[in-house]
PDB file of C-alpha atoms and ligand atoms in Angstrom:
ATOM      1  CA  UNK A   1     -19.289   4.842 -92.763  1.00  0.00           C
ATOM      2  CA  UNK A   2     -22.538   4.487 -94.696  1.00  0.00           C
ATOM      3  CA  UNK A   3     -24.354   0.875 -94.651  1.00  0.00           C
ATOM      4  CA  UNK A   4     -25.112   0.392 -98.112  1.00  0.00           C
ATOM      5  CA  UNK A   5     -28.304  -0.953 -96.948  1.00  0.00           C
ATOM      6  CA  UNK A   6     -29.925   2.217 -95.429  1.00  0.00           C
ATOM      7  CA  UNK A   7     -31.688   4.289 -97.265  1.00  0.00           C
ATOM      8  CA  UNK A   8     -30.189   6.969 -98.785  1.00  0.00           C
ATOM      9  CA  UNK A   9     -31.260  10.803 -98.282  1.00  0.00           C
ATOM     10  CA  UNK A  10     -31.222  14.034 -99.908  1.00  0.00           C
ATOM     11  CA  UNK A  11     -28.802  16.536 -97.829  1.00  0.00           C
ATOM     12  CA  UNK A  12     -28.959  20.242 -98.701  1.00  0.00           C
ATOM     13  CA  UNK A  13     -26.571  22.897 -96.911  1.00  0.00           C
ATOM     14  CA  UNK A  14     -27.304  26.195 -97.875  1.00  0.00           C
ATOM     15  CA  UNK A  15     -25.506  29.645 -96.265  1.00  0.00           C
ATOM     16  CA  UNK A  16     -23.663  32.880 -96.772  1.00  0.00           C
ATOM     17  CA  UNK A  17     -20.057  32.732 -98.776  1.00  0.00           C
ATOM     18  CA  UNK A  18     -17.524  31.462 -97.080  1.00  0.00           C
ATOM     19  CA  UNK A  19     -19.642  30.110 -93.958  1.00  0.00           C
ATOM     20  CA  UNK A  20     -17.473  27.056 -93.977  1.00  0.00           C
ATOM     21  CA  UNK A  21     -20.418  25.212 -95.698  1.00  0.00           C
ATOM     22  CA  UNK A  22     -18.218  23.655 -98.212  1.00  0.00           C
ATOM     23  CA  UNK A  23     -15.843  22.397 -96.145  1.00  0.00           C
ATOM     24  CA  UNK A  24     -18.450  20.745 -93.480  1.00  0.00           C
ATOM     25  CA  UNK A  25     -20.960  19.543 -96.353  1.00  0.00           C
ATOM     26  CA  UNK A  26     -17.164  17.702 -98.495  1.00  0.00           C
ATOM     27  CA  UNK A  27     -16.700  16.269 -95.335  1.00  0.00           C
ATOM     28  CA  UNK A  28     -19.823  14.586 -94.357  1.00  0.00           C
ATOM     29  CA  UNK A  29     -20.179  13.230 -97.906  1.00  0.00           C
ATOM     30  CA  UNK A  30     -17.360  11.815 -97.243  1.00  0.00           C
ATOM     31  CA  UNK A  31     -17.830  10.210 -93.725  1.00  0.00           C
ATOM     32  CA  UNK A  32     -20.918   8.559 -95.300  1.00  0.00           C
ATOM     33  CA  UNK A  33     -19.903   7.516 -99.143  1.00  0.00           C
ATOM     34  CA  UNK A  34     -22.533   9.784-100.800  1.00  0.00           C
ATOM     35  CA  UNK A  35     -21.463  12.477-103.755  1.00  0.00           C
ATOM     36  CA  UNK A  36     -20.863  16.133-103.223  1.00  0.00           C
ATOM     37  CA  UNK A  37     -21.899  18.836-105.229  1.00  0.00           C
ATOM     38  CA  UNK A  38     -20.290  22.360-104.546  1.00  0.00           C
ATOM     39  CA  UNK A  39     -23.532  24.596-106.552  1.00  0.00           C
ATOM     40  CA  UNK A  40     -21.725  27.084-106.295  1.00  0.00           C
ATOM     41  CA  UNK A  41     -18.721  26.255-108.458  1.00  0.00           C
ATOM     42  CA  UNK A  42     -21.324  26.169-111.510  1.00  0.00           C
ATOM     43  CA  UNK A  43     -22.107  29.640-111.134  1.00  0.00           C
ATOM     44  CA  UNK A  44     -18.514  30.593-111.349  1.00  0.00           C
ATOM     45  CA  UNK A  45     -17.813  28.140-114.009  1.00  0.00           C
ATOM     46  CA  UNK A  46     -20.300  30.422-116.306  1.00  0.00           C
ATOM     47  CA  UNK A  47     -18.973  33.391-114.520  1.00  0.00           C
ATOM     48  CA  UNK A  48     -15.351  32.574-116.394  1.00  0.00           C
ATOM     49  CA  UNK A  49     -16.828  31.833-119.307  1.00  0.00           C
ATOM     50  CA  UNK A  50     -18.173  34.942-119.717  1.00  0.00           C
ATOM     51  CA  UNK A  51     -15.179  36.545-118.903  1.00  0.00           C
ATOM     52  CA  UNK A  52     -13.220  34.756-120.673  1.00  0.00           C
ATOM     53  CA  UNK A  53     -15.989  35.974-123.533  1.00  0.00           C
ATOM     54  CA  UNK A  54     -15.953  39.687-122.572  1.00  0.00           C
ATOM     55  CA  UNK A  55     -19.190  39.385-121.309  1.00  0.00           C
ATOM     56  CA  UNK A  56     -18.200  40.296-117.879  1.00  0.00           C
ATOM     57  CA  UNK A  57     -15.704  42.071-116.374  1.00  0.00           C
ATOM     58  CA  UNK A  58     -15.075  43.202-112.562  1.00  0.00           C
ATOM     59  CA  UNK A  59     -16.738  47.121-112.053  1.00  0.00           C
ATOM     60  CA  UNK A  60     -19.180  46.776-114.952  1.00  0.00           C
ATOM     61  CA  UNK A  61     -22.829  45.455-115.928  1.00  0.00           C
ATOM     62  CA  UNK A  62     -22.893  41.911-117.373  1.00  0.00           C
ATOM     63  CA  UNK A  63     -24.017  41.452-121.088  1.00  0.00           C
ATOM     64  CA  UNK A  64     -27.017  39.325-120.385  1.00  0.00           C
ATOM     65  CA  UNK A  65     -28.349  39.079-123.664  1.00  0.00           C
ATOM     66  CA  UNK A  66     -25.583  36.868-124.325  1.00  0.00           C
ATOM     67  CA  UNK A  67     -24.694  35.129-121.803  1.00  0.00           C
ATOM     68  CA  UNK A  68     -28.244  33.830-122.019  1.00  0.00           C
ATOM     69  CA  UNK A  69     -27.387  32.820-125.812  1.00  0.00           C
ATOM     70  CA  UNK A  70     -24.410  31.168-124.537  1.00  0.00           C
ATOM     71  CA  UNK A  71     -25.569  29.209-122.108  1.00  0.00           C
ATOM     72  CA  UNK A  72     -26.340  25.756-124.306  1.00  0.00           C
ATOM     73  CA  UNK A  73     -22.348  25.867-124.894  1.00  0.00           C
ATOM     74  CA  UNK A  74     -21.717  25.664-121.687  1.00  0.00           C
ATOM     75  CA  UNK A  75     -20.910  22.136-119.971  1.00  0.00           C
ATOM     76  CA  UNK A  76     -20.232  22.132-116.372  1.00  0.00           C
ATOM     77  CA  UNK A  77     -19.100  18.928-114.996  1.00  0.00           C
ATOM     78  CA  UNK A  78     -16.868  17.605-112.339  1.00  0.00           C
ATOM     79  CA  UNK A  79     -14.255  14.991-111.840  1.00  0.00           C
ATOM     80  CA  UNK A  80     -13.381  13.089-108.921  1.00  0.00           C
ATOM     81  CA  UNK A  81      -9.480  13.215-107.617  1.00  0.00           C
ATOM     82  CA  UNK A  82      -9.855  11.309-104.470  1.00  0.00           C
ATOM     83  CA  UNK A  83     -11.231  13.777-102.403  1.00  0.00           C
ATOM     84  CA  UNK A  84     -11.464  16.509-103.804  1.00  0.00           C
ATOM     85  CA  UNK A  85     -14.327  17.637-106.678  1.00  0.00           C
ATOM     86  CA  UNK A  86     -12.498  19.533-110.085  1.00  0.00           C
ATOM     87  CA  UNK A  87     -14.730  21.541-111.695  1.00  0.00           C
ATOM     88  CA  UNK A  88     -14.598  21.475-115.432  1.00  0.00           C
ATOM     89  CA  UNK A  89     -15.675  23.885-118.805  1.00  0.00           C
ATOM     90  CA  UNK A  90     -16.369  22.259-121.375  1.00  0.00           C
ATOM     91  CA  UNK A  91     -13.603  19.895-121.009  1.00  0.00           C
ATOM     92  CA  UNK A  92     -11.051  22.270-119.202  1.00  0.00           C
ATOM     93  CA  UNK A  93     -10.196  21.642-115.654  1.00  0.00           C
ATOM     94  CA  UNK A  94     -10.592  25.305-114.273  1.00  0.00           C
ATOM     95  CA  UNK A  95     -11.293  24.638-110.579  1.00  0.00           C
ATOM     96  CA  UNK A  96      -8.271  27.224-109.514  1.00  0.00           C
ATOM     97  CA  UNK A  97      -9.411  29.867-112.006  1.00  0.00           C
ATOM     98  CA  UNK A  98     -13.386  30.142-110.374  1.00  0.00           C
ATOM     99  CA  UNK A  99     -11.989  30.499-106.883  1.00  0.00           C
ATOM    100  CA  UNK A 100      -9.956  33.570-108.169  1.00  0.00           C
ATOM    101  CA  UNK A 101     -11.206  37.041-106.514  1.00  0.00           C
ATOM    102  CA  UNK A 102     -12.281  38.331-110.121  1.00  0.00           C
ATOM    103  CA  UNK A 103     -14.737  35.845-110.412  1.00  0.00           C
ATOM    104  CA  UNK A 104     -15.796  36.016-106.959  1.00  0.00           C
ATOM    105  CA  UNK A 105     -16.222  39.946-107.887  1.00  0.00           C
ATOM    106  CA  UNK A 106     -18.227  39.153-111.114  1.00  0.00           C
ATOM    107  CA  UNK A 107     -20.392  35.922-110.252  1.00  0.00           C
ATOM    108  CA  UNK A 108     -22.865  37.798-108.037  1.00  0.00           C
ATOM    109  CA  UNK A 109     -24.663  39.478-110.869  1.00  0.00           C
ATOM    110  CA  UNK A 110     -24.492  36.628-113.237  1.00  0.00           C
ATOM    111  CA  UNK A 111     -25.765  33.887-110.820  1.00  0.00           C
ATOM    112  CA  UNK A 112     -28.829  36.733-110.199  1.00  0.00           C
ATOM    113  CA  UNK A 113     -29.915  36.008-113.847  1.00  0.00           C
ATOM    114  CA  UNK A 114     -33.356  34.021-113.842  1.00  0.00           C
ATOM    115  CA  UNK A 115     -32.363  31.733-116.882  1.00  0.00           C
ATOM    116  CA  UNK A 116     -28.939  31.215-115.747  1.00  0.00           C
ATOM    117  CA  UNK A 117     -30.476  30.185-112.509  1.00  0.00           C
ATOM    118  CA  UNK A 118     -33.067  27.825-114.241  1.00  0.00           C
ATOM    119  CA  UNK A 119     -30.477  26.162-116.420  1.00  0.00           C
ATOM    120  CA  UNK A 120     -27.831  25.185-112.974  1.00  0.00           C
ATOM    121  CA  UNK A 121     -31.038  24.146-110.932  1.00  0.00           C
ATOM    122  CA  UNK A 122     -32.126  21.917-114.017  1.00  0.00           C
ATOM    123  CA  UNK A 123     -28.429  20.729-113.822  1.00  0.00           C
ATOM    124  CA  UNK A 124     -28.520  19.868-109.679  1.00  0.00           C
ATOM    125  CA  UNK A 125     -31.922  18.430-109.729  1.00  0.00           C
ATOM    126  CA  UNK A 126     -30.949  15.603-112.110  1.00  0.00           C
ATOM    127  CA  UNK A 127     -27.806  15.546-110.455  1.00  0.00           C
ATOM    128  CA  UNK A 128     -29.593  14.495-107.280  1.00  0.00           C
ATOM    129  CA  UNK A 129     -31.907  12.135-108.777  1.00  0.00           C
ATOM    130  CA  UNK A 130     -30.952   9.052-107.238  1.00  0.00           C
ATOM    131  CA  UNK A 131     -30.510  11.027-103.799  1.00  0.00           C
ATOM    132  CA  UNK A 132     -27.303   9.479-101.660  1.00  0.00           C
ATOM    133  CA  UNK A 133     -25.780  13.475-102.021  1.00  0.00           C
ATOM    134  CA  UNK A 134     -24.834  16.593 -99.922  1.00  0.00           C
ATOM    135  CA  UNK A 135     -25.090  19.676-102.202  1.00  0.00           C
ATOM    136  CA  UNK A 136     -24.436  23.130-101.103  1.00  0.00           C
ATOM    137  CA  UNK A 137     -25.131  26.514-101.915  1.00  0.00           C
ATOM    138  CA  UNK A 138     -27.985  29.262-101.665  1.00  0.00           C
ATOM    139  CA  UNK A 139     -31.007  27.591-102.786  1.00  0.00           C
ATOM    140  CA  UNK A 140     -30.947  24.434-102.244  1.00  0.00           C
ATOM    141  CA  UNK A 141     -33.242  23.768 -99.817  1.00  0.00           C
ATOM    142  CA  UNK A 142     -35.543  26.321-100.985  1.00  0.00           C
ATOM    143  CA  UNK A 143     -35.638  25.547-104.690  1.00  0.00           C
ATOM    144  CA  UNK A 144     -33.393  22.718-105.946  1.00  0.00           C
ATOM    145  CA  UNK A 145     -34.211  19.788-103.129  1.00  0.00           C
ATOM    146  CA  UNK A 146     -37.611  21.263-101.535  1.00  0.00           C
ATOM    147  CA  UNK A 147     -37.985  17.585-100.338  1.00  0.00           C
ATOM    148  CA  UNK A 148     -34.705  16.947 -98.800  1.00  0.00           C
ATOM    149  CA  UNK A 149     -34.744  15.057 -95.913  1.00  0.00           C
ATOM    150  CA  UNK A 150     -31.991  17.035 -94.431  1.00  0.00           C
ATOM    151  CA  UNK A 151     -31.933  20.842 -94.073  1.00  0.00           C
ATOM    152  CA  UNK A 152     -28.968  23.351 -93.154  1.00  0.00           C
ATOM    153  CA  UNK A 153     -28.367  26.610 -93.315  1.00  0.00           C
ATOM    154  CA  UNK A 154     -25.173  27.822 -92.279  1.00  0.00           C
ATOM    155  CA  UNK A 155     -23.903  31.047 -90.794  1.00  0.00           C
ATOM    156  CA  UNK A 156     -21.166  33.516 -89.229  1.00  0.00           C
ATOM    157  CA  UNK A 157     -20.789  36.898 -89.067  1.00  0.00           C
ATOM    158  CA  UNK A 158     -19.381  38.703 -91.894  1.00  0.00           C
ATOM    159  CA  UNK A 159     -15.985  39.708 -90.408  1.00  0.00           C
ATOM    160  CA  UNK A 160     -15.613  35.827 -89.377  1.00  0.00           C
ATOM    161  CA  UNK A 161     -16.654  34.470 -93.053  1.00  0.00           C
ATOM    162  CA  UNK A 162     -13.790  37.262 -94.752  1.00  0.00           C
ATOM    163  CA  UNK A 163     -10.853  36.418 -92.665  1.00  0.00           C
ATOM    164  CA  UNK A 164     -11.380  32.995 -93.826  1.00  0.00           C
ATOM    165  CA  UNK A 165     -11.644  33.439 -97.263  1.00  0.00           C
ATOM    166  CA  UNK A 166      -8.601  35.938 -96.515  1.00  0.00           C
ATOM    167  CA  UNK A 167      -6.591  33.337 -95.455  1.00  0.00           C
ATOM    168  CA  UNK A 168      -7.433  30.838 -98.191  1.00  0.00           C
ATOM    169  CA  UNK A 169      -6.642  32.893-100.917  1.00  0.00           C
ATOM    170  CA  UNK A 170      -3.221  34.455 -99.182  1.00  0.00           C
ATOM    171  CA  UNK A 171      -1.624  31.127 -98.319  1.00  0.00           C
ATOM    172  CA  UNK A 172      -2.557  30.473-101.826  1.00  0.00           C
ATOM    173  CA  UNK A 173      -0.757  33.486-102.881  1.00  0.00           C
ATOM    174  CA  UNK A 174      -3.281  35.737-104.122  1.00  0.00           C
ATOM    175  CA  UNK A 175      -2.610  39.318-103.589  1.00  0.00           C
ATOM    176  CA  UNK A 176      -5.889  40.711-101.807  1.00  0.00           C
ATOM    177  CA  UNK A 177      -6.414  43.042 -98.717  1.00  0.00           C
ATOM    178  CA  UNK A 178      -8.873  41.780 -95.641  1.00  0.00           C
ATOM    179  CA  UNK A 179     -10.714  44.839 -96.308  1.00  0.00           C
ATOM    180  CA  UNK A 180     -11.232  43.894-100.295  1.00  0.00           C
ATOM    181  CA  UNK A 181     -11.953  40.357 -99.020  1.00  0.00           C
ATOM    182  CA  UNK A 182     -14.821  41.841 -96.513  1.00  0.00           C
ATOM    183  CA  UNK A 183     -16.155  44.187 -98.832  1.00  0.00           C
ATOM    184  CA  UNK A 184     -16.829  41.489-101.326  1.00  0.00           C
ATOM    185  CA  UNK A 185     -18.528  39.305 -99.065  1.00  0.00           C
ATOM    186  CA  UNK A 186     -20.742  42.185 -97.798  1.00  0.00           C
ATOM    187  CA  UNK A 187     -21.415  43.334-101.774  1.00  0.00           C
ATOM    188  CA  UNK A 188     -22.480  39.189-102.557  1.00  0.00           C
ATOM    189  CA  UNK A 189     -24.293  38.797 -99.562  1.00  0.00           C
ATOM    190  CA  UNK A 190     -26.503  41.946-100.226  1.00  0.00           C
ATOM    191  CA  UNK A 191     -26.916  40.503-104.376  1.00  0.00           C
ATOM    192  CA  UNK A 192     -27.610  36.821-103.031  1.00  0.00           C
ATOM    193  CA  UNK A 193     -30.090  37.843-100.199  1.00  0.00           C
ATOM    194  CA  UNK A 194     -32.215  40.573-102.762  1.00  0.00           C
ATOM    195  CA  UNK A 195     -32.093  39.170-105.923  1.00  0.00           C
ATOM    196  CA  UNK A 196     -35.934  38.146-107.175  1.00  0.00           C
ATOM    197  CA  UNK A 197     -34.935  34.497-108.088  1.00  0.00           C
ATOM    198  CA  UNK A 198     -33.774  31.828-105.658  1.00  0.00           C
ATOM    199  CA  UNK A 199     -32.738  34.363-103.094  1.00  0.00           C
ATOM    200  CA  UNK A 200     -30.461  33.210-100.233  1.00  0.00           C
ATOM    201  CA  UNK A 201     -32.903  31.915 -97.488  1.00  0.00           C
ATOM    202  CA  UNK A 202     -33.602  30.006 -94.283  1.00  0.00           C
ATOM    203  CA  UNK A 203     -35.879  27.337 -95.306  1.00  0.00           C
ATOM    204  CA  UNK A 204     -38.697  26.669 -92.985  1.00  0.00           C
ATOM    205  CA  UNK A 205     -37.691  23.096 -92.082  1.00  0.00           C
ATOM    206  CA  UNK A 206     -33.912  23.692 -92.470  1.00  0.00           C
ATOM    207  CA  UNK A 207     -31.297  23.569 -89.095  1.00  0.00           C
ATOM    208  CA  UNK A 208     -29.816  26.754 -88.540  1.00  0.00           C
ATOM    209  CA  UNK A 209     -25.753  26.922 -87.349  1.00  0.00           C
ATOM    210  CA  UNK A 210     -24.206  29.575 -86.407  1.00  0.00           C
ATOM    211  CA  UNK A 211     -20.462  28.299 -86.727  1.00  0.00           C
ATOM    212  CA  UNK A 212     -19.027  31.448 -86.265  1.00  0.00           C
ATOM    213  CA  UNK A 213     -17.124  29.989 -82.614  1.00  0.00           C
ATOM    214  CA  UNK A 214     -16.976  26.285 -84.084  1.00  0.00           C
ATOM    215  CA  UNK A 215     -13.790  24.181 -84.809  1.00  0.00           C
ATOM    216  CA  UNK A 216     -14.062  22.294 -88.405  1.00  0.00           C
ATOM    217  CA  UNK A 217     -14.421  19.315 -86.205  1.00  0.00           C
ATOM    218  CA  UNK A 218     -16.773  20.246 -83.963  1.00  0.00           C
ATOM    219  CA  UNK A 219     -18.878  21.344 -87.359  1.00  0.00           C
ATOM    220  CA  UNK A 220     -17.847  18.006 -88.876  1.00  0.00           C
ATOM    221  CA  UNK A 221     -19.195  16.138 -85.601  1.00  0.00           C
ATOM    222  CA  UNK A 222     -22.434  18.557 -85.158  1.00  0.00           C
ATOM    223  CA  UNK A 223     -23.028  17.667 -88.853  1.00  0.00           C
ATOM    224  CA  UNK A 224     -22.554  14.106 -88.737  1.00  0.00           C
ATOM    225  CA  UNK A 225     -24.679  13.498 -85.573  1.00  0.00           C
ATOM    226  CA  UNK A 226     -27.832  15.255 -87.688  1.00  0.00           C
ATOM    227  CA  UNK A 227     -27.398  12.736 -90.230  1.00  0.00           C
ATOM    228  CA  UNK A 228     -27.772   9.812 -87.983  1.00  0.00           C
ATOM    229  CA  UNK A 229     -30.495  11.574 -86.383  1.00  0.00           C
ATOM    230  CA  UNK A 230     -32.056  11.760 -89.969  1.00  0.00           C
ATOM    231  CA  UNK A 231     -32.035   8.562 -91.014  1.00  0.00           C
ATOM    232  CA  UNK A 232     -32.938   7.203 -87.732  1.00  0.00           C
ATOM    233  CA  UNK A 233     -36.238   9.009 -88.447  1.00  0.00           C
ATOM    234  CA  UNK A 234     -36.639   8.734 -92.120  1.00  0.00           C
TER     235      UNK A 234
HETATM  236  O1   DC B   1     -20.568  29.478-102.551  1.00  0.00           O
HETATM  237  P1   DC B   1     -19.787  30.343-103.526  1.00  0.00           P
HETATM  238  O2   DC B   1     -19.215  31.584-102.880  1.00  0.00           O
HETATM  239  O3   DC B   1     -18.726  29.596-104.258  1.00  0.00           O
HETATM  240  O4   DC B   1     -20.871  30.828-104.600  1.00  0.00           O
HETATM  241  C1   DC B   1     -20.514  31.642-105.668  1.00  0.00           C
HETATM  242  C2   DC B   1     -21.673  32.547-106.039  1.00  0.00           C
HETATM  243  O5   DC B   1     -22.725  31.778-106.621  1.00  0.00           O
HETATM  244  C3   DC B   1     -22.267  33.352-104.904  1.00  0.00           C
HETATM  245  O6   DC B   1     -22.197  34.742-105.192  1.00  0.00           O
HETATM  246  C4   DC B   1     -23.706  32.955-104.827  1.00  0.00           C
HETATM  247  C5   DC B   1     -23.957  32.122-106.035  1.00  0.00           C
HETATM  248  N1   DC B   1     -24.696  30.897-105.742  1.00  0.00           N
HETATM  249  C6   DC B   1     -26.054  30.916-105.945  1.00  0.00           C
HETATM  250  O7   DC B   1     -26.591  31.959-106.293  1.00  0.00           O
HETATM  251  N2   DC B   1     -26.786  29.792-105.757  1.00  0.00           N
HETATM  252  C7   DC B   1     -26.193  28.660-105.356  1.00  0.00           C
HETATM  253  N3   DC B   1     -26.939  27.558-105.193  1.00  0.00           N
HETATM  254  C8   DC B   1     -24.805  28.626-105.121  1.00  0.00           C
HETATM  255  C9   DC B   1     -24.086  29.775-105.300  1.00  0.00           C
END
């Protein structure tokens, strides 16, 4: 549990899709009473927005033009149901509907836009203004918290990372094949590691984990003893 009298740090967990970031970086907010920001999710909430806008559609070239004019109607926020984050647009709970494998298909592209990318990283920074908060995603070590005290970068091989995501969208009933599953996480990792801004990166100071032969709790644990390590020295 966190003592409400030690300071409070900056915690930034960046890694390839479906690396099990989430899942270790929800947790550890937890443990230690700070918020939790999935990045991520705000790149897919504008991803179903502009599908829902015919902006963007799986197979074909995003309209950027306007999804860069549509971006100051956008409001991404999140709500709190015990523990777990809900995404919302503009009012709408959608946090099912951005997990969906069409969005996963389309949100590469769209989260490669520069001013799509400046508006979310506006979005975090203030977010993590008064620090006490584990955020995840591709940049955030690199761009969004430069000056976080605490630095990850997860990873697993790609054939690890798919049958996970296989697995979480089957038991929820999604019809998908492993290979569809793998090929998208190949096709994102290629976007998110090339694109010109904010590209997916180690950060020089960050901790690097390969989880790839880790339990959740032996992630969990690993994660947990680096923050007490952290603020022992901060
Ligand atoms: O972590 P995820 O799979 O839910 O992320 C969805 C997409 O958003 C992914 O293709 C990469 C992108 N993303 C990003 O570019 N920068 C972030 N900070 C977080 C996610």
């Amino acid at each position: 549990m966190n003592n409400s009298t030690e300071r409070k740090i900056t915690i930034a967990i960046d890694g390839y899709s479906s690396s099990g970031k989430s899942t270790m970086a929800r947790a550890l907010a937890s443990a230690i009473g700070y918020r939790y920001i999935d990045s991520g999710a705000m790149y897919r909430a504008v991803t179903l927005w502009a599908m829902r806008n015919g902006l963007v559609a799986p197979g074909s070239e995003p309209d950027v033009e306007r999804i860069v004019e549509g971006l100051p109607l956008i409001d991404i926020d999140f709500l709190v149901d015990g523990q777990r984050q809900l995404t919302t647009l503009n009012g709408e709970v959608v946090e099912n509907e951005i997990r969906s494998l069409e969005v996963s298909n389309c949100v590469s592209p769209i989260a490669a836009i520069p001013q799509v990318r400046h508006a979310m990283v506006a979005m975090q920074k203030a977010m993590g203004r008064s620090k006490g908060i584990v955020m995840d995603g591709r940049d955030i070590g690199t761009v969004v918290f430069p000056d976080a005290e605490m630095k990850v970068f997860c990873d697993a091989s790609a054939e690890q990372r798919a049958s996970r995501r296989f697995k979480e969208l089957t038991d929820k009933g999604a019809q998908v094949t492993y290979q569809e599953v793998l090929d998208n996480v190949k096709t994102r990792d290629h976007i998110d590691e090339t694109r010109s801004e904010g590209p997916l990166r180690c950060a020089d100071d960050a901790v690097r984990l390969d989880n790839s032969d880790m339990s959740i709790e032996e992630q969990n644990r690993w994660l947990l003893d680096l923050y007490h390590q952290r603020v022992s020295q901060s």
